[in-house]
mmCIF file of C-alpha atoms in Angstrom:
data_model
loop_
_atom_site.group_PDB
_atom_site.id
_atom_site.type_symbol
_atom_site.label_atom_id
_atom_site.label_comp_id
_atom_site.label_asym_id
_atom_site.label_seq_id
_atom_site.Cartn_x
_atom_site.Cartn_y
_atom_site.Cartn_z
ATOM 1 C CA MET A 6 10.225 27.852 72.156
ATOM 2 C CA ALA A 7 13.747 27.796 70.958
ATOM 3 C CA VAL A 8 15.306 30.597 68.824
ATOM 4 C CA TYR A 9 17.452 29.327 65.986
ATOM 5 C CA GLY A 10 19.533 31.391 63.398
ATOM 6 C CA TYR A 11 21.296 30.302 60.111
ATOM 7 C CA ALA A 12 23.805 31.839 57.894
ATOM 8 C CA ARG A 13 25.632 31.283 55.015
ATOM 9 C CA VAL A 14 28.556 32.784 53.057
ATOM 10 C CA SER A 15 29.109 31.024 49.311
ATOM 11 C CA SER A 16 33.156 30.096 49.468
ATOM 12 C CA CYS A 17 35.802 29.531 52.537
ATOM 13 C CA ASP A 18 37.095 33.000 52.177
ATOM 14 C CA GLN A 19 33.973 35.362 53.157
ATOM 15 C CA ASN A 20 33.440 36.649 56.767
ATOM 16 C CA GLU A 21 30.701 35.588 57.706
ATOM 17 C CA ALA A 22 30.524 37.682 61.271
ATOM 18 C CA ARG A 23 28.452 39.953 59.435
ATOM 19 C CA GLN A 24 25.098 37.893 59.887
ATOM 20 C CA LEU A 25 25.730 36.213 63.249
ATOM 21 C CA ALA A 26 25.786 39.684 64.557
ATOM 22 C CA ALA A 27 22.785 40.596 63.413
ATOM 23 C CA LEU A 28 21.081 36.665 64.340
ATOM 24 C CA GLN A 29 22.534 37.296 68.376
ATOM 25 C CA GLN A 30 21.650 40.607 68.365
ATOM 26 C CA ALA A 31 17.623 39.673 67.609
ATOM 27 C CA GLY A 32 17.670 36.469 69.905
ATOM 28 C CA ALA A 33 19.242 33.609 68.488
ATOM 29 C CA PRO A 34 21.543 32.134 71.364
ATOM 30 C CA PRO A 35 25.299 31.618 69.817
ATOM 31 C CA GLN A 36 24.780 27.338 70.069
ATOM 32 C CA GLY A 37 21.706 28.044 68.619
ATOM 33 C CA ILE A 38 23.553 29.107 64.971
ATOM 34 C CA PHE A 39 24.007 27.026 62.086
ATOM 35 C CA VAL A 40 26.602 28.394 59.757
ATOM 36 C CA ASP A 41 27.005 27.123 55.773
ATOM 37 C CA LYS A 42 29.849 27.913 53.932
ATOM 38 C CA GLN A 43 28.873 27.329 50.003
ATOM 39 C CA SER A 44 26.842 28.593 47.836
ATOM 40 C CA GLY A 45 23.282 28.466 47.806
ATOM 41 C CA LYS A 46 21.945 26.907 44.369
ATOM 42 C CA ASP A 47 20.474 24.250 46.515
ATOM 43 C CA PHE A 48 19.880 23.058 49.801
ATOM 44 C CA HIS A 49 21.965 19.944 50.039
ATOM 45 C CA ARG A 50 24.238 21.526 52.800
ATOM 46 C CA PRO A 51 25.422 20.028 56.086
ATOM 47 C CA GLN A 52 24.404 22.616 58.636
ATOM 48 C CA TYR A 53 21.294 24.080 57.052
ATOM 49 C CA GLN A 54 20.112 19.880 57.098
ATOM 50 C CA ARG A 55 21.229 19.795 60.751
ATOM 51 C CA LEU A 56 19.188 22.719 61.293
ATOM 52 C CA VAL A 57 15.654 21.641 60.203
ATOM 53 C CA ASN A 58 16.409 18.204 61.624
ATOM 54 C CA ALA A 59 16.415 20.234 65.635
ATOM 55 C CA LEU A 60 13.857 22.755 64.407
ATOM 56 C CA ARG A 61 10.628 21.610 66.486
ATOM 57 C CA PRO A 62 6.995 22.780 66.411
ATOM 58 C CA GLY A 63 6.907 26.383 68.041
ATOM 59 C CA ASP A 64 10.282 27.329 67.220
ATOM 60 C CA LEU A 65 12.093 30.370 65.836
ATOM 61 C CA LEU A 66 14.786 30.754 63.135
ATOM 62 C CA LEU A 67 15.780 34.112 62.058
ATOM 63 C CA VAL A 68 17.938 34.684 58.567
ATOM 64 C CA LEU A 69 19.360 37.931 57.940
ATOM 65 C CA SER A 70 17.719 37.868 54.075
ATOM 66 C CA ILE A 71 16.348 35.360 52.009
ATOM 67 C CA ASP A 72 19.551 34.855 49.766
ATOM 68 C CA ARG A 73 21.552 33.455 52.778
ATOM 69 C CA LEU A 74 18.699 30.916 52.952
ATOM 70 C CA GLY A 75 18.744 30.377 49.252
ATOM 71 C CA ARG A 76 19.631 31.500 45.670
ATOM 72 C CA ASN A 77 16.925 28.785 43.478
ATOM 73 C CA TYR A 78 13.915 30.343 43.231
ATOM 74 C CA GLN A 79 11.752 27.743 43.609
ATOM 75 C CA GLU A 80 13.836 26.077 46.235
ATOM 76 C CA ILE A 81 13.229 28.133 48.253
ATOM 77 C CA GLN A 82 9.252 28.344 47.736
ATOM 78 C CA GLU A 83 9.687 24.371 48.672
ATOM 79 C CA GLN A 84 11.619 24.722 52.445
ATOM 80 C CA TRP A 85 9.142 28.028 53.001
ATOM 81 C CA ARG A 86 6.541 25.532 53.030
ATOM 82 C CA LEU A 87 8.246 22.406 54.791
ATOM 83 C CA LEU A 88 9.629 24.785 57.932
ATOM 84 C CA THR A 89 6.649 26.979 58.213
ATOM 85 C CA LYS A 90 3.511 23.793 57.640
ATOM 86 C CA VAL A 91 5.275 20.752 57.574
ATOM 87 C CA LYS A 92 8.085 21.812 60.533
ATOM 88 C CA ASN A 93 5.110 24.316 62.039
ATOM 89 C CA ILE A 94 7.663 26.911 63.262
ATOM 90 C CA ASP A 95 7.415 30.270 62.696
ATOM 91 C CA VAL A 96 10.506 32.324 60.211
ATOM 92 C CA CYS A 97 11.510 35.752 60.353
ATOM 93 C CA VAL A 98 13.272 37.986 57.853
ATOM 94 C CA LEU A 99 15.829 40.702 59.333
ATOM 95 C CA ASP A 100 15.755 42.667 56.805
ATOM 96 C CA MET A 101 12.158 42.008 55.251
ATOM 97 C CA PRO A 102 9.855 42.461 58.201
ATOM 98 C CA LEU A 103 6.913 41.352 56.162
ATOM 99 C CA LEU A 104 9.006 37.761 55.699
ATOM 100 C CA ASP A 105 8.097 37.344 59.589
ATOM 101 C CA THR A 106 4.855 34.073 60.170
ATOM 102 C CA ARG A 107 4.540 35.718 63.593
ATOM 103 C CA GLN A 108 2.838 38.680 62.001
ATOM 104 C CA GLY A 109 -0.325 38.696 59.741
ATOM 105 C CA ARG A 110 -1.375 35.890 60.213
ATOM 106 C CA ASP A 111 -5.489 36.783 58.328
ATOM 107 C CA LEU A 112 -5.631 36.159 54.288
ATOM 108 C CA MET A 113 -3.956 39.701 53.942
ATOM 109 C CA GLY A 114 -0.683 39.239 55.492
ATOM 110 C CA THR A 115 -0.613 36.075 54.210
ATOM 111 C CA PHE A 116 -1.313 36.730 50.842
ATOM 112 C CA ILE A 117 1.355 39.760 51.191
ATOM 113 C CA ALA A 118 3.763 37.550 52.936
ATOM 114 C CA ASP A 119 3.725 35.030 49.800
ATOM 115 C CA LEU A 120 3.659 37.672 47.513
ATOM 116 C CA VAL A 121 7.270 38.698 49.084
ATOM 117 C CA LEU A 122 8.917 35.855 48.884
ATOM 118 C CA GLN A 123 7.768 35.488 45.338
ATOM 119 C CA ILE A 124 9.684 38.888 43.986
ATOM 120 C CA LEU A 125 12.775 38.058 46.425
ATOM 121 C CA SER A 126 13.666 34.497 45.907
ATOM 122 C CA PHE A 127 12.752 36.160 41.594
ATOM 123 C CA VAL A 128 15.572 38.259 42.617
ATOM 124 C CA ALA A 129 17.857 36.095 44.679
ATOM 125 C CA GLN A 130 18.340 33.612 41.754
ATOM 126 C CA SER A 131 18.294 36.853 39.092
ATOM 127 C CA GLU A 132 21.580 37.601 40.798
ATOM 128 C CA ARG A 133 22.529 34.783 41.069
ATOM 129 C CA GLU A 134 22.499 33.429 37.736
ATOM 130 C CA SER A 135 24.408 37.593 36.812
ATOM 131 C CA ILE A 136 26.844 36.343 39.183
ATOM 132 C CA LYS A 137 28.368 33.557 37.240
ATOM 133 C CA SER A 138 27.762 35.268 33.958
ATOM 134 C CA ARG A 139 30.040 37.695 34.903
ATOM 135 C CA GLN A 140 32.361 34.938 36.148
ATOM 136 C CA ARG A 141 31.832 32.989 32.737
ATOM 137 C CA GLN A 142 33.307 36.400 30.821
ATOM 138 C CA GLY A 143 36.053 37.184 32.885
ATOM 139 C CA ILE A 144 37.132 34.365 32.213
ATOM 140 C CA ALA A 145 36.682 34.099 29.052
ATOM 141 C CA ALA A 146 38.881 37.524 28.940
ATOM 142 C CA ALA A 147 40.938 36.201 30.791
ATOM 143 C CA ARG A 148 41.903 33.166 28.300
ATOM 144 C CA GLU A 149 41.629 35.732 25.114
ATOM 145 C CA LYS A 150 44.635 36.976 27.373
ATOM 146 C CA GLY A 151 46.744 33.873 27.465
ATOM 147 C CA VAL A 152 45.669 34.531 31.883
ATOM 148 C CA ARG A 153 46.593 30.859 33.371
ATOM 149 C CA LEU A 154 43.416 29.767 35.447
ATOM 150 C CA GLY A 155 44.078 27.828 38.051
ATOM 151 C CA ARG A 156 46.357 25.846 40.589
ATOM 152 C CA PRO A 157 49.720 26.137 39.453
ATOM 153 C CA PRO A 158 51.743 23.452 38.374
ATOM 154 C CA ALA A 159 53.837 21.693 41.527
ATOM 155 C CA PRO A 160 57.601 22.000 40.883
ATOM 156 C CA LEU A 161 59.406 19.515 39.471
ATOM 157 C CA PRO A 162 61.473 17.111 41.609
ATOM 158 C CA GLU A 163 65.325 17.824 42.068
ATOM 159 C CA SER A 164 66.359 14.277 40.671
ATOM 160 C CA TYR A 165 63.510 14.826 38.093
ATOM 161 C CA LEU A 166 66.049 16.563 34.850
ATOM 162 C CA ALA A 167 68.927 13.792 35.657
ATOM 163 C CA ALA A 168 66.376 10.638 35.588
ATOM 164 C CA TYR A 169 64.489 12.493 32.134
ATOM 165 C CA ARG A 170 68.434 12.241 30.234
ATOM 166 C CA GLN A 171 69.420 9.225 31.296
ATOM 167 C CA TRP A 172 65.586 7.664 30.006
ATOM 168 C CA ARG A 173 66.545 10.022 26.884
ATOM 169 C CA ALA A 174 69.875 8.860 26.981
ATOM 170 C CA GLY A 175 67.923 4.843 27.201
ATOM 171 C CA ALA A 176 69.565 4.123 30.266
ATOM 172 C CA LEU A 177 66.426 3.839 32.683
ATOM 173 C CA THR A 178 62.646 2.917 30.934
ATOM 174 C CA GLY A 179 59.989 5.457 31.595
ATOM 175 C CA ALA A 180 58.908 3.096 34.861
ATOM 176 C CA GLN A 181 62.180 3.584 36.570
ATOM 177 C CA ALA A 182 62.447 7.068 35.686
ATOM 178 C CA ALA A 183 59.199 7.878 37.407
ATOM 179 C CA ARG A 184 59.596 5.535 40.608
ATOM 180 C CA GLN A 185 63.517 7.766 40.739
ATOM 181 C CA CYS A 186 61.638 11.140 40.744
ATOM 182 C CA GLY A 187 58.781 10.246 43.508
ATOM 183 C CA MET A 188 55.810 10.407 40.702
ATOM 184 C CA ALA A 189 52.871 7.999 38.734
ATOM 185 C CA LEU A 190 54.588 6.950 34.711
ATOM 186 C CA SER A 191 51.527 9.609 33.109
ATOM 187 C CA THR A 192 52.807 12.586 34.974
ATOM 188 C CA PHE A 193 56.496 11.758 34.353
ATOM 189 C CA ARG A 194 55.952 11.501 30.330
ATOM 190 C CA TYR A 195 53.767 14.440 30.312
ATOM 191 C CA LYS A 196 56.217 16.738 32.215
ATOM 192 C CA ALA A 197 58.776 14.878 29.431
ATOM 193 C CA GLU A 198 56.383 16.226 26.743
ATOM 194 C CA MET A 199 56.422 19.126 27.398
ATOM 195 C CA LEU A 200 60.629 19.340 28.493
ATOM 196 C CA LYS A 201 60.872 18.423 25.380
ATOM 197 C CA ASN A 202 58.146 21.066 23.833
ATOM 198 C CA ASN A 203 60.683 24.124 25.437
ATOM 199 C CA GLU A 204 63.729 22.641 24.187
ATOM 200 C CA THR A 205 63.024 22.059 20.484
ATOM 201 C CA GLY A 206 61.204 25.767 20.678
ATOM 202 C CA SER A 207 64.741 27.483 22.655
ATOM 203 C CA LEU A 208 66.197 25.396 19.920
ATOM 204 C CA ALA A 209 64.389 27.025 17.200
ATOM 205 C CA LYS A 210 65.042 30.041 18.563
ATOM 206 C CA LYS A 211 69.210 30.454 18.744
ATOM 207 C CA CYS A 212 69.010 28.489 14.988
ATOM 208 C CA THR A 213 66.859 31.817 14.429
ATOM 209 C CA PHE A 214 69.301 34.157 15.223
ATOM 210 C CA LEU A 215 72.758 32.030 13.417
#
């Protein structure tokens, strides 16, 4: 029997150290632990798929909590069946002793484990949907306050202003000006339109005070 562990965090800036420590303490060797840094919305995760391919009948899979396995109610049920019935391995959820397929193999034990699995799967998906809802609300509130979201725009190259003025004067074509700045023509024109609008806005402000 081989012992494996699976850990998951939702993004690269989250730390999986607590999960790794718990899995190793429970008996999973470091080389047998697979880690994904990806959403739990489905099971299309590279390390999880590698883990499933490595599993053999009689092996043991350790996971800290059911939401680390996934956050999709229906797919958690399907994966649990795949692991325990098709792959014929044991699964132990460390923070929920009732979800340990090595225990309670009689009818009552199986019923209780199935019931607990359904409840925890439901909670895992509900939490994910709640997180997404709060994120949408936060983004909407930030936009209402005029907060700019996303990656900040790249600074203009030093040669841009000179190329822009030559283009406006007709000394350069758009393609020539774009090449001079080392950017695509569409990008050059987009930046030129923004610069033109800024110049027009600044001029309008000056006229207001005259």
